[in-house]
Amino acid sequence: MQDDEGLIVIIFGLVFALLTIALPIALVVWAVRHFGSRSGGQRNDARSVRRFFQYLLLFGLLIVAAVGLSELLALPFQKATFAGDSSSEVARALTFTVFGIPMFLLLAASSRRQLQRDPDEAASVGWAVYLTVTPVTALVVAMFALHDIVAPALSGEAFDWPAVIRFVVWAAVWLLHWTVAHRMLDAGRRQGQLVIGSLIGLATSVTGLVWLLGASVTALVVSDAGTLLVGQQRPVAQAAATAVVGVPVWVVYWLRTWSTADRTPLWFGYVLPVGVGASLVLAVVGASAAVYQVLVWLLGAPSSTQAAQHFDGTPNAVACVVVGALSWWYHRQVLAGAAPGRTEVTRVYEYLMAGIALLAAAVGVTLVIVALVESLIPVAGIELGASVVNSLLSGVTLLLVGGPLWWVFWSRINRVVHADDPEELGSPTRRTYLFVLFGLGGVAAVVAVLVAAFVAIQGALQGNLDVQVVRDLRIPVAILLAAGAISGYHWSVYRDDRSRLPAPQARLGARYVLLVGAPEPALVGAVEHRTGARVDLWVRADGLAGPWMVDDVVAAVQASPTPALTIIASPAGLETVGMLRP
């Protein structure tokens, strides 16, 4: 009976395994056929499916080969503790190496011949995805291996030779694919790898520097020499190793490569929300934590009467401020060089900074209101650490950090607005900022009202509509007041903007423009900005394109009697063709 049950379990397991394999394959085939049929027919469908499995298999075989080679080369350096199932490790290393490497080389050679024969193969999405995922994967593994090398070396532990071998193998894989991607992919299709690598390098570098600075300050203030050598050495070594791993990655991917590339939307998407925004958030969080600990020590109820214990986390908070501020300043300088003057990018930066600071101040206002209600309606048996004074100080801290920062950026914005600049009043960034804050405030207010109503109705139904219910309403009421104030203020700002904007003029000309001619990246943005139309640019394959003149293109767009227009740049001048939807 037990054998039958075991057989049934095995059968169901096999069926489930087959389904988990077949379903993703079926979904991929369906997606490729569904989307590929719009622009390529059955031949493109088959090629897309073939590419998907070919490059997926190539990636998998590469992982197998690299893992097997690194494990095989590391076997002589393993500790002599083989017992029991040690043969499985040797068998895996031999299998992955002996079979994985030849299979990978054969498939790689076949793929290389296809890439050389067929230009469409090199321009395919599958090839670009492979050259994005593979070097990033190798980079991450190599970074972990390098960390395992540097950390023991700095802390005086035994040298990790298997980590050295793992680093050499995966670094070689990364370098090979980095070189191939640089030669075979254009700048636009390399952006995926560059943005991921820049993010990994920046995050690792910032983490390592914050950790290193905090651990170093903590180690310097330790009075016990034994604790300094034993307890603090390992954190400093780990932090230094993290920084050593992250900084070179950031330098290669960002500083030497992507920082000087074309200013694409993805480039600004990295610099603005990540480089500038995340750095400011890090600095604000660190400053809030440090100021809060100081205020609690001076005015509140600290959890410990010993300064060393109370300020245990302060070095890391200060490190967040220092590193975050430096990162913010650097990316701000990069942004200023990329978009001189007051452009839409400048507006995005200023409104993003104002929004982050306003969010911190709004949380501070909410905490202050909650603390005031708690002080007016105290409850016996308050939990340890839930001091009303500490709650009040946390709100005051966020107000002290976020309030002045918001005022600096909002005042700078208002100076431009008060100059009656129509471009500033009608900018999409300003309108988006106002609507987002108004919308978020409205959603928060609705949720707060629902929660408050639930608490009040529940208390009434239970016959306990007393002071305790009022105290339970402190959080939704505080959120409602803060959200209402933010929404009301920004709604008044929006109405004032509308009253000062000039009357909208009827837009003339085409709403969609297809430009056919020589490649000119700046042309699309200029025509879109001056006409408000959506513009696409296609390059003539015959090489007979004439020069583009922005004023002539704008005039043709504005004079078009049709909603869609094709403008062809020929040697004799611009040719326009009006278009209508069927």
XYZ file of C-alpha atoms in Angstrom:
582
model
C 0.000 0.000 0.000
C 2.803 2.353 0.896
C 4.546 1.533 -2.391
C 1.365 2.442 -4.292
C 1.104 5.735 -2.422
C 4.725 6.472 -3.168
C 4.173 5.698 -6.839
C 1.153 8.006 -6.916
C 3.190 10.791 -5.327
C 5.931 10.287 -7.908
C 3.437 10.357 -10.779
C 1.803 13.531 -9.519
C 5.228 15.055 -9.002
C 6.223 14.282 -12.576
C 2.960 15.669 -13.920
C 3.403 18.843 -11.888
C 6.989 19.199 -13.080
C 5.915 18.783 -16.701
C 3.177 21.364 -16.257
C 5.568 23.871 -14.699
C 7.824 23.442 -17.719
C 5.126 23.318 -20.377
C 3.038 26.253 -19.197
C 5.818 28.884 -19.410
C 6.803 27.506 -22.820
C 3.216 27.708 -24.025
C 2.900 31.253 -22.716
C 6.095 32.317 -24.458
C 5.017 30.747 -27.752
C 1.600 32.374 -27.504
C 3.082 35.785 -26.683
C 5.569 35.608 -29.523
C 2.929 34.519 -32.026
C 0.416 37.071 -30.769
C 2.696 40.088 -30.811
C 4.935 38.948 -33.638
C 1.996 38.433 -35.991
C 1.404 42.151 -36.038
C 4.648 42.922 -37.793
C 6.370 39.848 -39.052
C 4.230 36.879 -39.934
C 4.863 33.223 -39.288
C 8.542 33.347 -40.236
C 9.300 35.960 -37.598
C 7.221 33.981 -35.103
C 9.367 30.888 -35.581
C 12.608 32.860 -35.436
C 11.551 34.643 -32.265
C 10.698 31.357 -30.554
C 13.992 29.864 -31.736
C 15.943 32.840 -30.413
C 14.221 32.686 -27.061
C 15.199 29.072 -26.430
C 18.600 29.394 -28.080
C 19.779 32.295 -25.931
C 18.078 30.900 -22.842
C 19.971 27.635 -23.356
C 23.176 29.544 -24.082
C 22.783 31.452 -20.828
C 22.058 28.272 -18.864
C 25.035 26.421 -20.335
C 27.269 29.373 -19.538
C 26.188 29.246 -15.894
C 26.779 25.494 -15.788
C 30.222 25.792 -17.395
C 31.367 28.660 -15.170
C 30.135 26.989 -11.984
C 31.741 23.687 -12.945
C 35.084 25.252 -13.858
C 35.271 27.341 -10.683
C 34.354 24.355 -8.497
C 36.810 22.040 -10.253
C 39.713 24.488 -9.953
C 38.850 25.096 -6.303
C 38.893 21.406 -5.319
C 42.626 21.343 -4.415
C 42.083 24.257 -2.022
C 39.103 22.756 -0.203
C 39.616 21.769 3.409
C 40.380 18.114 3.930
C 37.049 17.276 5.510
C 35.607 15.140 2.721
C 33.276 12.543 4.114
C 30.006 10.983 3.187
C 28.682 12.772 0.109
C 31.893 14.580 -0.890
C 31.947 12.531 -4.077
C 28.798 14.323 -5.243
C 30.644 17.656 -5.221
C 33.476 16.211 -7.295
C 31.009 14.545 -9.659
C 29.082 17.779 -10.118
C 32.234 19.758 -10.820
C 33.450 17.181 -13.341
C 30.041 16.891 -15.020
C 29.552 20.631 -15.328
C 33.081 21.082 -16.664
C 33.483 18.090 -18.975
C 30.012 18.353 -20.496
C 29.000 21.953 -19.843
C 31.990 23.704 -21.425
C 31.928 21.806 -24.764
C 28.154 22.185 -25.047
C 28.421 25.911 -24.379
C 31.242 26.318 -26.897
C 29.318 24.433 -29.587
C 26.177 26.503 -29.085
C 28.226 29.711 -28.875
C 29.969 28.877 -32.163
C 26.625 28.196 -33.831
C 25.226 31.468 -32.507
C 28.306 33.313 -33.734
C 27.841 31.987 -37.266
C 24.192 33.067 -37.230
C 25.152 36.521 -36.014
C 27.706 36.878 -38.812
C 25.338 35.635 -41.536
C 22.141 37.409 -40.549
C 22.153 41.136 -39.635
C 18.664 40.729 -38.153
C 20.074 38.261 -35.631
C 22.448 40.847 -34.204
C 19.594 43.359 -34.059
C 17.185 40.948 -32.356
C 15.738 41.468 -28.910
C 16.886 38.032 -27.755
C 20.544 38.820 -28.445
C 20.282 42.167 -26.681
C 18.620 40.577 -23.648
C 21.315 37.901 -23.494
C 24.086 40.513 -23.604
C 22.309 42.383 -20.814
C 21.456 39.558 -18.421
C 24.685 37.576 -18.767
C 27.243 40.266 -17.857
C 25.041 41.510 -15.023
C 24.793 37.973 -13.616
C 28.548 37.478 -13.907
C 29.097 40.874 -12.313
C 27.007 40.041 -9.247
C 28.728 36.675 -8.710
C 32.165 38.254 -9.157
C 31.290 40.994 -6.664
C 30.326 38.457 -3.999
C 33.526 36.527 -4.680
C 35.646 39.671 -4.404
C 33.948 40.500 -1.111
C 34.842 37.028 0.170
C 38.460 37.741 -0.795
C 38.838 41.241 0.623
C 36.950 40.849 3.921
C 39.075 37.978 5.327
C 42.254 39.662 4.088
C 41.420 42.879 5.955
C 40.398 41.059 9.137
C 43.502 38.854 9.222
C 41.713 35.591 8.534
C 42.799 32.761 6.260
C 42.951 33.608 2.581
C 39.975 32.267 0.629
C 41.507 30.674 -2.481
C 38.217 29.201 -3.767
C 36.816 32.733 -3.747
C 39.825 33.893 -5.788
C 39.176 31.209 -8.392
C 35.473 32.027 -8.450
C 36.270 35.700 -8.930
C 38.726 35.055 -11.771
C 36.295 32.794 -13.643
C 33.276 35.067 -13.340
C 35.284 38.231 -13.950
C 36.499 36.659 -17.200
C 32.891 35.851 -18.137
C 31.893 39.439 -17.395
C 34.805 40.937 -19.344
C 34.110 38.753 -22.380
C 30.431 39.683 -22.552
C 31.109 43.333 -21.709
C 33.468 43.500 -24.701
C 31.042 41.710 -27.015
C 28.175 43.969 -25.950
C 30.313 47.064 -26.502
C 31.153 45.937 -30.050
C 27.833 44.499 -31.198
C 25.155 46.592 -29.472
C 24.482 50.224 -30.189
C 24.296 52.803 -27.416
C 20.541 52.528 -27.054
C 20.520 48.766 -26.571
C 23.427 48.882 -24.104
C 21.465 51.130 -21.775
C 19.822 48.209 -19.989
C 23.137 46.798 -18.824
C 24.498 50.239 -17.998
C 21.566 51.296 -15.845
C 21.521 47.993 -13.932
C 25.283 48.062 -13.415
C 25.199 51.707 -12.345
C 22.427 50.961 -9.853
C 24.317 47.981 -8.435
C 27.547 49.958 -8.195
C 25.936 53.008 -6.611
C 23.895 51.014 -4.093
C 26.867 48.858 -3.083
C 29.225 51.835 -2.854
C 26.836 53.919 -0.766
C 26.091 50.966 1.520
C 29.771 50.230 1.983
C 30.739 53.850 2.616
C 27.932 54.389 5.125
C 28.786 51.159 6.894
C 32.525 51.914 6.842
C 32.147 55.449 8.176
C 29.742 54.380 10.915
C 31.805 51.353 11.939
C 35.017 53.414 11.961
C 33.522 56.085 14.220
C 32.129 53.394 16.507
C 35.531 51.695 16.662
C 37.300 54.967 17.462
C 35.101 55.747 20.453
C 35.412 52.260 21.971
C 37.512 52.483 25.100
C 38.196 48.765 25.539
C 41.201 47.807 23.435
C 40.183 44.153 23.389
C 36.763 45.069 22.080
C 38.354 47.245 19.426
C 40.506 44.395 18.138
C 37.934 41.633 18.325
C 34.441 43.074 18.295
C 34.946 45.999 15.918
C 37.517 44.638 13.499
C 35.127 42.392 11.619
C 32.461 45.074 10.957
C 35.102 47.494 9.684
C 36.576 44.812 7.436
C 33.159 43.833 6.092
C 32.282 47.472 5.437
C 35.596 48.208 3.738
C 35.209 45.107 1.583
C 31.735 46.226 0.523
C 33.086 49.636 -0.489
C 36.040 48.089 -2.320
C 33.627 45.902 -4.285
C 31.097 48.606 -5.116
C 33.259 51.586 -6.070
C 35.025 49.977 -9.077
C 31.685 48.785 -10.455
C 30.248 52.286 -10.182
C 33.352 53.790 -11.792
C 33.281 51.397 -14.755
C 29.556 51.472 -15.418
C 28.713 55.057 -14.567
C 31.716 57.334 -14.280
C 33.647 56.079 -17.313
C 30.784 54.876 -19.511
C 27.232 56.018 -18.949
C 27.845 59.466 -17.459
C 29.185 60.689 -20.810
C 26.537 58.957 -22.944
C 23.569 60.598 -24.639
C 21.059 62.219 -22.270
C 18.184 59.827 -22.903
C 15.010 59.601 -20.779
C 16.460 56.501 -19.096
C 19.615 58.465 -18.270
C 17.587 61.188 -16.589
C 15.455 58.482 -14.976
C 18.589 57.231 -13.249
C 20.079 60.590 -12.287
C 16.888 62.239 -11.001
C 14.984 59.708 -8.875
C 17.970 57.511 -7.980
C 21.054 59.705 -7.924
C 19.404 62.864 -6.626
C 16.159 61.652 -5.041
C 17.386 58.534 -3.246
C 20.491 60.364 -2.013
C 18.349 63.107 -0.500
C 16.085 60.524 1.140
C 19.153 58.855 2.652
C 20.417 62.173 4.016
C 16.990 63.141 5.389
C 16.538 59.774 7.113
C 20.015 59.956 8.620
C 19.564 63.538 9.801
C 16.175 62.706 11.307
C 17.587 59.726 13.205
C 20.569 61.698 14.531
C 18.528 64.746 15.578
C 15.917 62.520 17.210
C 18.511 60.707 19.309
C 19.990 64.020 20.449
C 16.586 65.493 21.328
C 15.536 62.385 23.234
C 18.791 62.449 25.195
C 18.352 66.122 26.078
C 14.579 66.463 26.454
C 12.943 63.060 26.284
C 13.092 59.673 27.960
C 16.135 57.779 26.640
C 16.049 53.990 26.716
C 19.409 53.910 28.491
C 21.116 56.301 30.862
C 24.512 55.468 29.359
C 25.438 57.675 26.434
C 27.354 54.905 24.636
C 24.283 52.693 24.513
C 21.811 55.459 23.685
C 23.902 56.850 20.814
C 24.840 53.400 19.506
C 23.151 54.031 16.157
C 24.139 57.686 15.817
C 27.415 57.070 13.906
C 25.519 55.213 11.184
C 22.908 57.991 11.052
C 25.611 60.643 10.677
C 27.286 58.498 8.025
C 23.985 58.419 6.108
C 23.903 62.216 6.203
C 27.485 62.597 4.983
C 27.361 59.981 2.224
C 23.834 60.925 1.154
C 24.734 64.614 0.956
C 27.867 63.898 -1.087
C 25.947 61.649 -3.470
C 23.196 64.254 -3.787
C 25.713 67.035 -4.490
C 27.542 64.984 -7.122
C 24.416 63.989 -9.032
C 23.115 67.542 -8.752
C 26.275 68.773 -10.480
C 25.881 66.124 -13.185
C 22.282 67.185 -13.694
C 23.210 70.862 -13.876
C 25.782 70.114 -16.564
C 23.311 68.046 -18.568
C 20.504 70.612 -18.449
C 21.881 74.170 -18.083
C 19.364 76.906 -17.461
C 15.804 76.360 -16.322
C 14.542 73.437 -18.342
C 11.912 70.809 -17.677
C 14.645 68.650 -16.152
C 15.424 71.431 -13.664
C 11.759 71.618 -12.755
C 11.561 67.869 -12.211
C 14.557 68.102 -9.880
C 13.185 70.987 -7.812
C 9.678 69.571 -7.514
C 11.091 66.155 -6.617
C 13.183 67.669 -3.830
C 10.243 69.711 -2.579
C 8.012 66.633 -2.606
C 10.460 64.515 -0.598
C 10.905 67.253 1.997
C 7.158 67.896 2.163
C 6.502 64.213 2.781
C 8.912 64.229 5.731
C 7.301 67.370 7.147
C 3.800 65.910 6.691
C 4.770 62.797 8.641
C 6.179 65.096 11.324
C 2.903 67.022 11.579
C 0.992 63.752 11.879
C 3.236 62.516 14.688
C 2.949 65.816 16.554
C -0.853 65.680 16.438
C -0.809 62.060 17.620
C 1.493 62.955 20.510
C -0.691 65.906 21.532
C -3.791 63.700 21.641
C -1.894 61.120 23.690
C -0.845 63.804 26.153
C -4.416 65.114 26.499
C -5.928 61.643 26.914
C -3.371 59.540 28.807
C -3.895 55.849 29.398
C -2.668 53.913 32.362
C -0.075 51.207 31.787
C 1.695 52.707 28.799
C 4.189 50.281 27.262
C 7.878 50.740 27.923
C 9.477 53.041 25.347
C 6.170 54.505 24.220
C 6.826 57.833 25.898
C 4.571 60.671 24.785
C 7.538 63.025 24.892
C 9.526 60.777 22.580
C 6.605 60.609 20.145
C 6.386 64.382 20.163
C 10.130 64.693 19.620
C 10.003 62.332 16.634
C 7.438 64.582 14.968
C 9.395 67.710 15.837
C 12.522 66.116 14.375
C 10.884 65.478 11.013
C 9.522 69.020 11.009
C 12.966 70.442 11.749
C 14.546 68.390 8.957
C 11.834 68.399 6.297
C 10.261 71.814 6.870
C 13.275 74.042 6.100
C 14.289 71.836 3.177
C 10.818 72.102 1.657
C 10.818 75.863 2.206
C 14.140 76.269 0.376
C 13.000 74.488 -2.781
C 9.417 75.756 -2.725
C 10.598 79.348 -2.293
C 12.928 78.931 -5.248
C 10.005 77.654 -7.327
C 7.715 80.456 -6.170
C 10.220 83.121 -7.177
C 9.976 81.912 -10.753
C 6.192 81.588 -10.570
C 5.724 85.091 -9.164
C 7.648 86.460 -12.129
C 4.520 85.574 -14.150
C 6.366 83.104 -16.323
C 3.690 81.388 -18.467
C 6.041 78.529 -19.244
C 6.504 77.826 -15.529
C 2.806 78.114 -14.722
C 1.823 75.783 -17.528
C 4.688 73.316 -17.285
C 3.640 69.653 -17.139
C 5.994 69.051 -14.220
C 4.278 71.663 -12.048
C 0.807 70.434 -12.917
C 1.815 66.824 -12.293
C 3.323 67.765 -8.933
C 0.186 69.609 -7.834
C -2.175 66.886 -8.992
C -0.092 64.112 -7.434
C -0.013 65.827 -4.050
C -3.688 66.681 -4.260
C -4.517 63.126 -5.272
C -2.375 61.495 -2.590
C -3.785 63.825 0.022
C -7.309 63.016 -1.109
C -6.712 59.260 -0.989
C -5.127 59.510 2.464
C -8.038 61.636 3.691
C -10.626 59.156 2.397
C -8.829 56.222 4.027
C -8.525 58.160 7.296
C -12.246 58.990 7.270
C -13.152 55.343 6.677
C -10.886 54.146 9.494
C -12.195 56.806 11.873
C -15.790 55.943 11.011
C -15.106 52.248 11.581
C -13.547 52.879 15.000
C -16.383 55.183 16.062
C -19.164 52.881 14.814
C -17.536 49.856 16.409
C -17.306 51.685 19.728
C -20.942 52.773 19.501
C -22.154 49.251 18.726
C -20.179 47.869 21.658
C -21.501 50.584 23.965
C -17.994 51.859 24.664
C -18.134 55.255 23.012
C -15.878 56.848 25.603
C -12.559 58.619 25.925
C -10.660 55.515 24.853
C -12.431 55.570 21.474
C -11.467 59.208 21.067
C -7.875 58.257 21.815
C -8.032 55.459 19.238
C -9.055 58.047 16.660
C -5.814 60.004 17.086
C -3.968 58.452 14.116
C -6.733 58.710 11.462
C -7.617 62.209 12.670
C -3.966 63.279 12.467
C -3.649 61.847 8.954
C -6.897 63.551 7.949
C -5.735 66.945 9.203
C -2.291 66.694 7.585
C -3.659 65.367 4.283
C -6.420 67.955 4.241
C -3.961 70.775 4.798
C -1.665 69.550 2.012
C -4.503 68.977 -0.450
C -6.180 72.276 0.342
C -3.001 74.300 0.000
C -1.978 72.770 -3.304
C -5.509 73.023 -4.681
C -5.431 76.751 -3.954
C -2.051 76.967 -5.694
C -3.483 75.192 -8.723
C -6.491 77.516 -8.901
C -4.206 80.535 -8.651
C -2.105 79.159 -11.504
C -5.179 78.746 -13.687
C -6.311 82.298 -13.014
C -2.926 83.684 -14.060
C -2.419 81.581 -17.169
C -3.252 83.254 -20.496
C -6.312 82.023 -22.331
C -5.513 78.835 -24.237
C -5.235 79.228 -27.975
C -6.630 76.757 -30.435
C -3.859 74.451 -31.514
C -3.210 74.556 -35.228
C -1.706 71.938 -37.434
C -1.114 68.225 -37.177
C -1.241 66.297 -33.927
C 0.995 63.486 -35.163
C 4.089 63.979 -37.327
C 6.245 61.343 -39.000
C 9.632 62.693 -40.056
C 11.508 60.735 -42.735
C 15.074 61.771 -43.433
C 18.479 62.054 -41.826
C 18.954 61.074 -38.156
C 18.669 64.140 -35.941
C 17.878 63.282 -32.277
C 17.417 66.909 -31.195
C 14.900 67.567 -33.963
C 12.143 65.438 -32.430
C 12.253 67.210 -29.081
C 12.376 70.660 -30.666
C 9.362 70.034 -32.911
C 7.361 68.456 -30.086
C 8.123 71.381 -27.782
C 7.133 74.056 -30.316
C 4.060 72.368 -31.804
C 2.736 70.070 -29.084
C 2.448 67.261 -31.614
C 3.703 63.723 -31.151
C 6.706 63.252 -33.410
C 8.478 60.127 -34.685
C 11.641 60.117 -36.794
C 12.458 57.440 -39.353
C 15.767 57.361 -41.253
C 15.808 57.095 -45.035
C 17.547 53.921 -46.182
C 18.517 55.334 -49.608
C 20.837 57.970 -48.153
C 19.182 60.784 -50.137
C 17.953 62.761 -47.160
C 18.267 66.512 -47.224
C 19.113 68.711 -44.231
C 16.545 69.407 -41.539
C 15.539 72.984 -40.686
C 13.545 73.183 -37.464
C 11.683 76.374 -38.423
C 10.594 74.906 -41.757
C 9.396 71.704 -40.098
C 7.436 73.644 -37.457
C 5.835 75.822 -40.134
C 4.797 72.753 -42.122
C 3.287 71.127 -39.046
C 1.334 74.235 -38.070
C 0.047 74.721 -41.618
C -1.165 71.151 -42.010
C -4.940 70.831 -42.542
C -4.861 67.148 -41.556
C -4.417 65.702 -38.050
C -1.464 63.553 -39.172
C 1.428 64.552 -41.382
C 4.440 62.910 -42.991
C 7.409 65.177 -43.746
C 10.108 63.790 -46.030
C 13.480 65.535 -46.195
C 14.592 65.192 -49.816
C 17.538 66.888 -51.549
C 15.073 69.311 -53.155
C 13.527 70.301 -49.819
C 10.703 69.182 -47.572
C 7.866 67.105 -48.986
C 4.668 66.914 -46.940
C 1.948 64.285 -47.157
C -1.232 64.717 -45.147
C -2.671 61.563 -43.608
C -6.088 60.489 -42.327
C -7.063 57.419 -40.372
C -9.093 54.908 -42.440
